[in-house]
XYZ file of C-alpha atoms in Angstrom:
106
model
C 0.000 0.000 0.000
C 1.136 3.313 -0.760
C 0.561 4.786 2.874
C 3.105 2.010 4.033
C 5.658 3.397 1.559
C 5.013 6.749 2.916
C 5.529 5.911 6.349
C 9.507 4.443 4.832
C 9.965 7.784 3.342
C 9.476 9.450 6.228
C 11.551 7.734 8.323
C 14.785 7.714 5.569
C 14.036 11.570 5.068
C 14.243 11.951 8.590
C 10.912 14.178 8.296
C 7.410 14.687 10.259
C 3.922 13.699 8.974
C 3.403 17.700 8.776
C 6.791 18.823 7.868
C 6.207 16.788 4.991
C 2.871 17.567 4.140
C 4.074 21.748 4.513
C 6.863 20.282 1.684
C 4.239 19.411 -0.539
C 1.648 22.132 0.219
C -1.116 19.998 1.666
C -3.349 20.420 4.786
C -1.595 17.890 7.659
C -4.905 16.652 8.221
C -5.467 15.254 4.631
C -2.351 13.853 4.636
C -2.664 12.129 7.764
C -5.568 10.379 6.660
C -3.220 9.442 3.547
C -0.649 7.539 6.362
C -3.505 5.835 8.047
C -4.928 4.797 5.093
C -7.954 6.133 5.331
C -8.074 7.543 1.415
C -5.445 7.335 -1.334
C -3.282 9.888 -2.628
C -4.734 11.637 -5.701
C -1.968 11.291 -8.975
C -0.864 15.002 -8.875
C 0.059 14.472 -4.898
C 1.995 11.549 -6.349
C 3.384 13.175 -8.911
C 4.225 16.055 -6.343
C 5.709 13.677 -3.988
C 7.885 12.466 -6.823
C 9.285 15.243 -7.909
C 10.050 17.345 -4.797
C 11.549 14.283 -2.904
C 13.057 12.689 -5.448
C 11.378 9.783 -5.258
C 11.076 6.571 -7.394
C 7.714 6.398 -9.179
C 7.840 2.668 -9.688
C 8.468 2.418 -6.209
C 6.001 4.778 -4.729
C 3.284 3.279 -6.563
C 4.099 -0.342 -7.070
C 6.591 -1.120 -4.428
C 9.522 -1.972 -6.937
C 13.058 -0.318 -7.262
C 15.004 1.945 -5.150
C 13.363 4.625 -2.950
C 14.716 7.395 -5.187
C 15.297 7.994 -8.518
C 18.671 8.416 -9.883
C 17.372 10.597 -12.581
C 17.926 13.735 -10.755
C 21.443 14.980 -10.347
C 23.150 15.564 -6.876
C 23.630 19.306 -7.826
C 19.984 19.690 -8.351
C 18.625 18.226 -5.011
C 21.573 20.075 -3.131
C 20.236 23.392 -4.084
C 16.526 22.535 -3.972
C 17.643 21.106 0.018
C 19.678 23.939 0.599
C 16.836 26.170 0.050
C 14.616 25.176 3.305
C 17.645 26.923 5.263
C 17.388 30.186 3.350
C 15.709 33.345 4.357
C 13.119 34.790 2.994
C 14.929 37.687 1.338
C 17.390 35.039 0.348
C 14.742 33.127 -1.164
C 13.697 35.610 -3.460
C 16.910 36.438 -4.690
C 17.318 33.161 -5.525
C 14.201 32.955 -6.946
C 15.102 36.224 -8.949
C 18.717 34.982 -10.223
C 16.789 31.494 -11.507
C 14.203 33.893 -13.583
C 17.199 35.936 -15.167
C 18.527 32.589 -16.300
C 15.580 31.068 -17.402
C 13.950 34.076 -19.444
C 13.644 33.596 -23.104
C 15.655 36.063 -25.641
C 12.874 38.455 -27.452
């Protein structure tokens, strides 16, 4: 069951029920009745859970493969980590620099 492979996640990202639920911009409440199992994750909270946590899709949904995907690189989900110790001012420079990069020529 997917609430089971939650409740692994958790533990190897060394995170709360609510810390990760703030990660992933749900209510604590939903997502606690997620980890009792109590009603299954919608695809986009997948999908978010995925991509934010780098997290096997094969394995979050079926149970096979390693917990995370190698597809991401290192460099990526040091910065994307390294965020949650920022500021908020920091934050939005970063956030500023990474729109300057990505802005398309006229």
């Amino acid at each position: 069951m997917i609430y089971e492979r939650l409740k692994i996640l958790l533990k190897e990202l060394g995170i709360s029920q609510r810390q990760f639920a703030m990660k992933i911009n749900l209510d604590a409440g939903y997502f606690s009745r997620i980890m009792q199992g109590k009603v299954n994750p919608p695809s986009r909270i997948l999908l978010l859970i995925e991509n934010i946590f780098n997290v096997n899709k094969n394995w979050l949904e079926n149970g096979e493969g390693e917990i995370f995907s190698t597809q991401g690189s290192l460099a990526k989900r040091q910065v994307l980590e390294s965020i949650d110790t920022l500021s908020d001012e920091q934050v939005n420079a970063v956030s500023s620099f990474i729109k300057y990069l990505t802005k398309k020529e006229d």
